[in-house]
XYZ file of C-alpha atoms in Angstrom:
332
model
C 49.139 39.485 3.591
C 51.540 36.638 2.266
C 49.981 33.202 2.702
C 52.180 31.224 5.309
C 53.161 27.462 4.368
C 51.779 25.128 6.726
C 53.048 21.318 6.872
C 50.051 18.995 7.267
C 51.101 15.786 8.630
C 48.849 12.931 7.228
C 48.533 11.144 10.466
C 47.915 7.506 10.902
C 47.460 6.325 7.187
C 44.871 3.819 8.211
C 42.645 6.454 9.888
C 40.623 9.329 8.471
C 43.587 11.766 8.093
C 44.019 11.160 4.281
C 40.384 11.688 3.692
C 39.881 14.697 5.736
C 43.048 16.450 4.191
C 41.834 15.788 0.717
C 38.351 17.084 1.577
C 39.820 20.332 3.278
C 42.275 20.947 0.494
C 39.422 20.959 -1.999
C 37.956 24.079 -0.240
C 38.533 27.437 -1.649
C 38.610 29.011 1.719
C 41.695 26.681 2.612
C 43.577 27.519 -0.535
C 43.011 31.277 -0.036
C 44.675 31.285 3.438
C 47.690 29.102 3.207
C 50.292 27.200 1.039
C 49.464 23.674 2.291
C 52.435 21.235 1.945
C 51.365 17.647 3.078
C 53.819 15.307 4.728
C 52.763 11.828 4.038
C 52.124 9.355 1.218
C 51.094 10.652 -2.218
C 49.457 7.120 -3.325
C 47.573 7.205 -0.019
C 46.161 10.734 -0.715
C 45.212 9.925 -4.174
C 43.175 6.716 -2.960
C 41.505 8.896 -0.299
C 40.588 11.676 -2.800
C 38.831 8.876 -4.857
C 37.055 7.465 -1.669
C 35.763 11.225 -0.821
C 35.000 12.031 -4.403
C 37.400 14.981 -4.570
C 39.413 15.425 -7.983
C 42.404 17.189 -6.820
C 45.701 15.762 -8.414
C 48.668 15.082 -5.982
C 52.207 16.026 -6.784
C 54.718 13.587 -5.078
C 57.783 15.531 -4.003
C 60.981 14.158 -2.663
C 61.911 17.306 -1.122
C 59.897 20.189 0.398
C 62.009 22.732 -1.679
C 60.319 21.201 -4.750
C 56.809 22.555 -3.671
C 54.991 24.536 -6.290
C 52.191 26.541 -4.670
C 51.102 28.071 -7.884
C 49.779 24.558 -8.907
C 46.191 23.346 -8.427
C 47.651 20.013 -7.254
C 48.122 19.087 -3.774
C 51.985 19.356 -2.978
C 52.939 16.119 -0.903
C 56.380 15.380 0.553
C 56.144 11.702 -0.279
C 57.877 9.456 2.328
C 56.678 6.246 0.414
C 55.998 4.397 3.705
C 52.431 3.075 3.141
C 51.915 -0.311 1.172
C 49.319 -0.057 -1.479
C 47.304 -3.046 0.318
C 47.492 -1.407 3.916
C 43.799 -1.635 5.074
C 41.913 1.378 6.380
C 40.424 0.978 9.904
C 43.100 -1.329 11.384
C 45.982 -0.844 13.945
C 49.320 -1.732 12.474
C 52.744 -1.089 13.374
C 53.514 -0.132 9.699
C 50.917 2.707 9.952
C 52.240 3.796 13.415
C 55.731 4.079 12.010
C 54.647 6.172 9.058
C 52.788 8.566 11.305
C 55.904 9.051 13.417
C 58.118 9.783 10.327
C 55.550 12.265 9.150
C 55.911 14.275 12.211
C 59.734 13.992 12.293
C 59.901 15.244 8.615
C 57.451 18.062 9.369
C 59.424 19.242 12.209
C 62.742 19.169 9.877
C 60.639 21.199 7.221
C 59.834 23.865 9.645
C 63.281 24.144 11.360
C 64.668 24.643 7.796
C 62.432 27.690 7.343
C 60.309 25.869 4.560
C 57.135 26.208 6.289
C 55.884 28.353 9.159
C 53.781 25.968 11.139
C 52.510 22.284 11.621
C 48.921 21.069 11.485
C 48.595 17.466 12.413
C 45.915 14.754 11.305
C 45.335 12.231 13.875
C 47.454 9.313 14.855
C 46.835 6.103 16.775
C 48.716 5.883 19.939
C 48.237 2.075 19.860
C 49.764 2.036 16.335
C 52.636 4.294 17.380
C 53.384 2.064 20.343
C 53.354 -1.020 18.138
C 55.950 0.680 16.221
C 58.283 1.214 19.153
C 57.506 4.850 19.812
C 56.548 5.110 23.314
C 54.884 8.668 23.435
C 51.269 9.452 25.059
C 50.515 11.369 21.786
C 51.465 14.144 19.258
C 52.205 16.749 22.259
C 54.866 14.665 23.917
C 56.412 13.654 20.570
C 56.742 17.085 19.254
C 58.325 18.118 22.441
C 60.846 15.562 22.145
C 61.667 16.184 18.491
C 62.115 19.952 19.163
C 64.108 19.408 22.450
C 61.307 21.315 24.598
C 61.294 20.387 28.107
C 57.934 21.458 28.875
C 54.868 22.332 26.642
C 51.095 22.745 27.318
C 47.955 21.662 25.435
C 45.306 24.154 24.451
C 42.024 23.151 22.998
C 40.023 25.621 20.997
C 36.490 25.518 20.026
C 34.272 28.432 18.399
C 33.215 29.412 21.926
C 35.942 28.408 24.342
C 39.701 28.184 24.606
C 41.318 25.813 27.319
C 44.669 25.440 28.355
C 45.721 22.544 30.552
C 48.231 22.292 33.516
C 48.222 18.578 33.474
C 47.050 16.176 30.642
C 47.900 12.287 30.144
C 48.261 11.377 33.547
C 45.978 9.850 36.278
C 43.984 12.050 38.470
C 45.848 11.504 41.754
C 49.361 11.999 39.799
C 48.052 15.136 38.348
C 47.123 16.658 41.765
C 50.306 15.633 43.090
C 52.115 17.389 40.166
C 50.276 20.710 40.146
C 52.397 23.400 41.893
C 52.482 27.149 41.578
C 55.393 27.376 39.268
C 53.841 24.826 36.845
C 50.447 26.713 37.129
C 52.331 30.131 36.507
C 54.349 28.948 33.463
C 51.141 27.394 31.848
C 49.227 30.681 32.372
C 52.041 32.587 30.861
C 52.351 30.261 27.768
C 48.606 30.757 27.226
C 48.901 34.563 27.595
C 51.822 34.594 25.117
C 49.836 32.538 22.420
C 46.755 34.823 22.686
C 48.714 38.044 22.504
C 50.431 36.691 19.260
C 46.945 35.886 18.098
C 45.993 39.386 18.362
C 44.264 39.283 21.782
C 45.813 42.574 23.269
C 44.868 41.951 27.117
C 43.558 38.597 27.372
C 41.077 37.859 30.250
C 42.165 34.523 31.978
C 40.262 32.313 34.352
C 41.866 29.728 36.350
C 40.075 26.581 37.550
C 40.115 25.386 41.034
C 40.761 21.686 41.675
C 38.100 21.066 44.110
C 34.195 21.708 44.125
C 33.383 25.325 44.878
C 37.091 26.154 44.759
C 37.272 24.301 48.024
C 34.859 26.496 49.821
C 37.383 28.105 52.011
C 39.048 24.860 52.999
C 35.942 22.901 53.467
C 36.571 20.791 50.509
C 39.988 19.325 49.658
C 43.159 19.671 51.553
C 43.959 23.382 50.760
C 45.195 22.722 47.312
C 43.788 25.990 45.996
C 45.473 28.065 48.470
C 49.049 25.980 48.284
C 48.925 25.120 44.497
C 47.074 27.828 42.453
C 46.618 31.154 44.237
C 50.361 32.029 44.417
C 50.682 31.595 40.618
C 47.494 33.733 39.996
C 49.103 36.470 42.187
C 52.392 36.103 40.432
C 50.664 36.871 37.071
C 48.416 39.671 38.482
C 51.737 41.252 39.593
C 52.711 41.427 35.907
C 49.604 43.441 35.027
C 47.903 40.483 33.497
C 44.102 40.020 33.774
C 44.087 36.665 35.648
C 41.311 35.643 38.079
C 41.081 32.385 40.181
C 41.223 29.862 41.470
C 37.408 29.777 40.573
C 34.855 26.853 40.613
C 35.128 25.084 37.347
C 31.597 24.769 36.564
C 30.933 28.455 37.139
C 34.079 29.426 35.182
C 33.333 27.334 32.190
C 29.773 28.810 31.833
C 31.230 32.501 32.199
C 33.777 31.733 29.483
C 31.293 30.260 27.307
C 29.244 33.344 27.167
C 32.424 35.408 26.474
C 33.601 36.749 29.827
C 36.972 35.087 29.609
C 39.332 34.605 26.623
C 40.926 31.484 28.088
C 40.300 29.028 30.803
C 43.201 27.253 32.608
C 42.133 23.772 33.530
C 44.157 21.740 36.179
C 43.533 18.269 34.667
C 42.687 16.495 31.410
C 38.868 15.836 31.815
C 38.223 19.132 33.385
C 39.322 20.887 30.206
C 38.387 18.274 27.751
C 34.812 17.600 28.790
C 33.351 21.278 28.287
C 35.410 21.720 24.861
C 33.939 18.599 23.454
C 30.375 19.318 24.580
C 30.662 22.851 23.042
C 32.200 22.007 19.700
C 34.082 18.716 18.827
C 33.347 19.077 15.207
C 35.192 22.379 15.080
C 37.531 21.769 17.850
C 41.371 22.435 17.520
C 44.221 21.222 19.702
C 47.176 23.519 19.871
C 50.605 22.645 21.509
C 51.735 25.867 23.291
C 55.585 26.256 24.075
C 57.003 24.614 21.231
C 59.512 26.635 18.986
C 57.256 25.932 16.112
C 53.406 26.494 15.720
C 51.451 23.275 15.778
C 47.835 22.802 15.699
C 45.675 19.671 15.309
C 42.285 18.485 14.716
C 40.400 17.461 18.009
C 39.335 13.966 17.056
C 41.062 10.705 16.632
C 41.723 8.208 13.824
C 38.127 7.069 13.610
C 39.097 3.771 12.436
C 35.325 2.801 12.457
C 34.672 5.057 9.501
C 37.870 5.268 7.926
C 37.975 4.430 4.275
C 34.014 4.989 4.097
C 34.407 8.799 2.745
C 32.228 10.227 5.507
C 34.693 11.810 7.666
C 34.171 15.290 8.660
C 36.894 17.813 7.739
C 35.845 20.910 9.596
C 38.031 20.405 12.656
C 41.045 20.295 10.150
C 39.906 23.471 8.417
C 39.637 25.199 11.726
C 43.171 23.778 12.838
C 44.539 25.160 9.478
C 42.986 28.489 10.286
C 44.366 28.707 13.598
C 47.959 27.597 12.318
C 47.738 30.583 9.946
C 46.591 33.030 12.594
C 49.615 31.982 14.999
C 52.089 31.703 12.232
C 54.933 34.252 12.182
C 53.645 37.299 10.242
C 56.757 37.821 8.427
C 56.439 34.567 6.531
C 57.908 34.484 3.103
């Protein structure tokens, strides 16, 4: 199979992104599955390589078209945005601006057909905001840059896939926002990405909002019947294997043992908690619904250990694997 090209954004250059990228790209398993094109800063990657003890050379490219994937060197579209003296582990507007520009360039590269997917190293929301880019995170930023009105966050660990109906809003706001049309669209996006990943007839479990799925109206204010059940029924009419609303605690147990291919969580912590308990070190964040494939590590910038050479690259490796799995199969 032809290896797809995956654009890897360097994330916040003051975080662990440069280190985990260099550690991951040194792995033969990564070199075997994709053509890696880093969007970032070549000197920062070289410095990170020295910190983590990786001997890879870095080729600084002015344009993605110059990439030579036959070379053993890391191919980096060098935006030259990071001062040599930028410290690791500190929030700065300079680093936030760089992180934004890496994402912007990666979208342009994919839209030009020079890569088949995007894999993102972590950025700092605080640094992003300090640079004047008021987005809650990667997901919303990518939606803006691609002109996509609605996307969903999916988290994947070795034992569990979870897609979220709502994410970065307060719990009261989340419950108010949930309605049958939104739930149905989220289920559909998850169903589509699983089918493209090779799961022919995905088994999808849908979480309730209230304990015990509302216990037939005993708990809550009828949210399950009003907000979730109609969406589940609409998906079932399409012939999909969708079940719910189910008590979240029971559903995550069943999904963890393999009874479901994906769980639909209603709000941020309902979905994030189980995923992070089961596999933060190999967790992957996938933005579902974009016109481009996007996966990400499921950890932050880890400023407390940035620049120390001890960051774990396993989540990035898994994110690259997922990007390859989801990339168009006719990639050149």
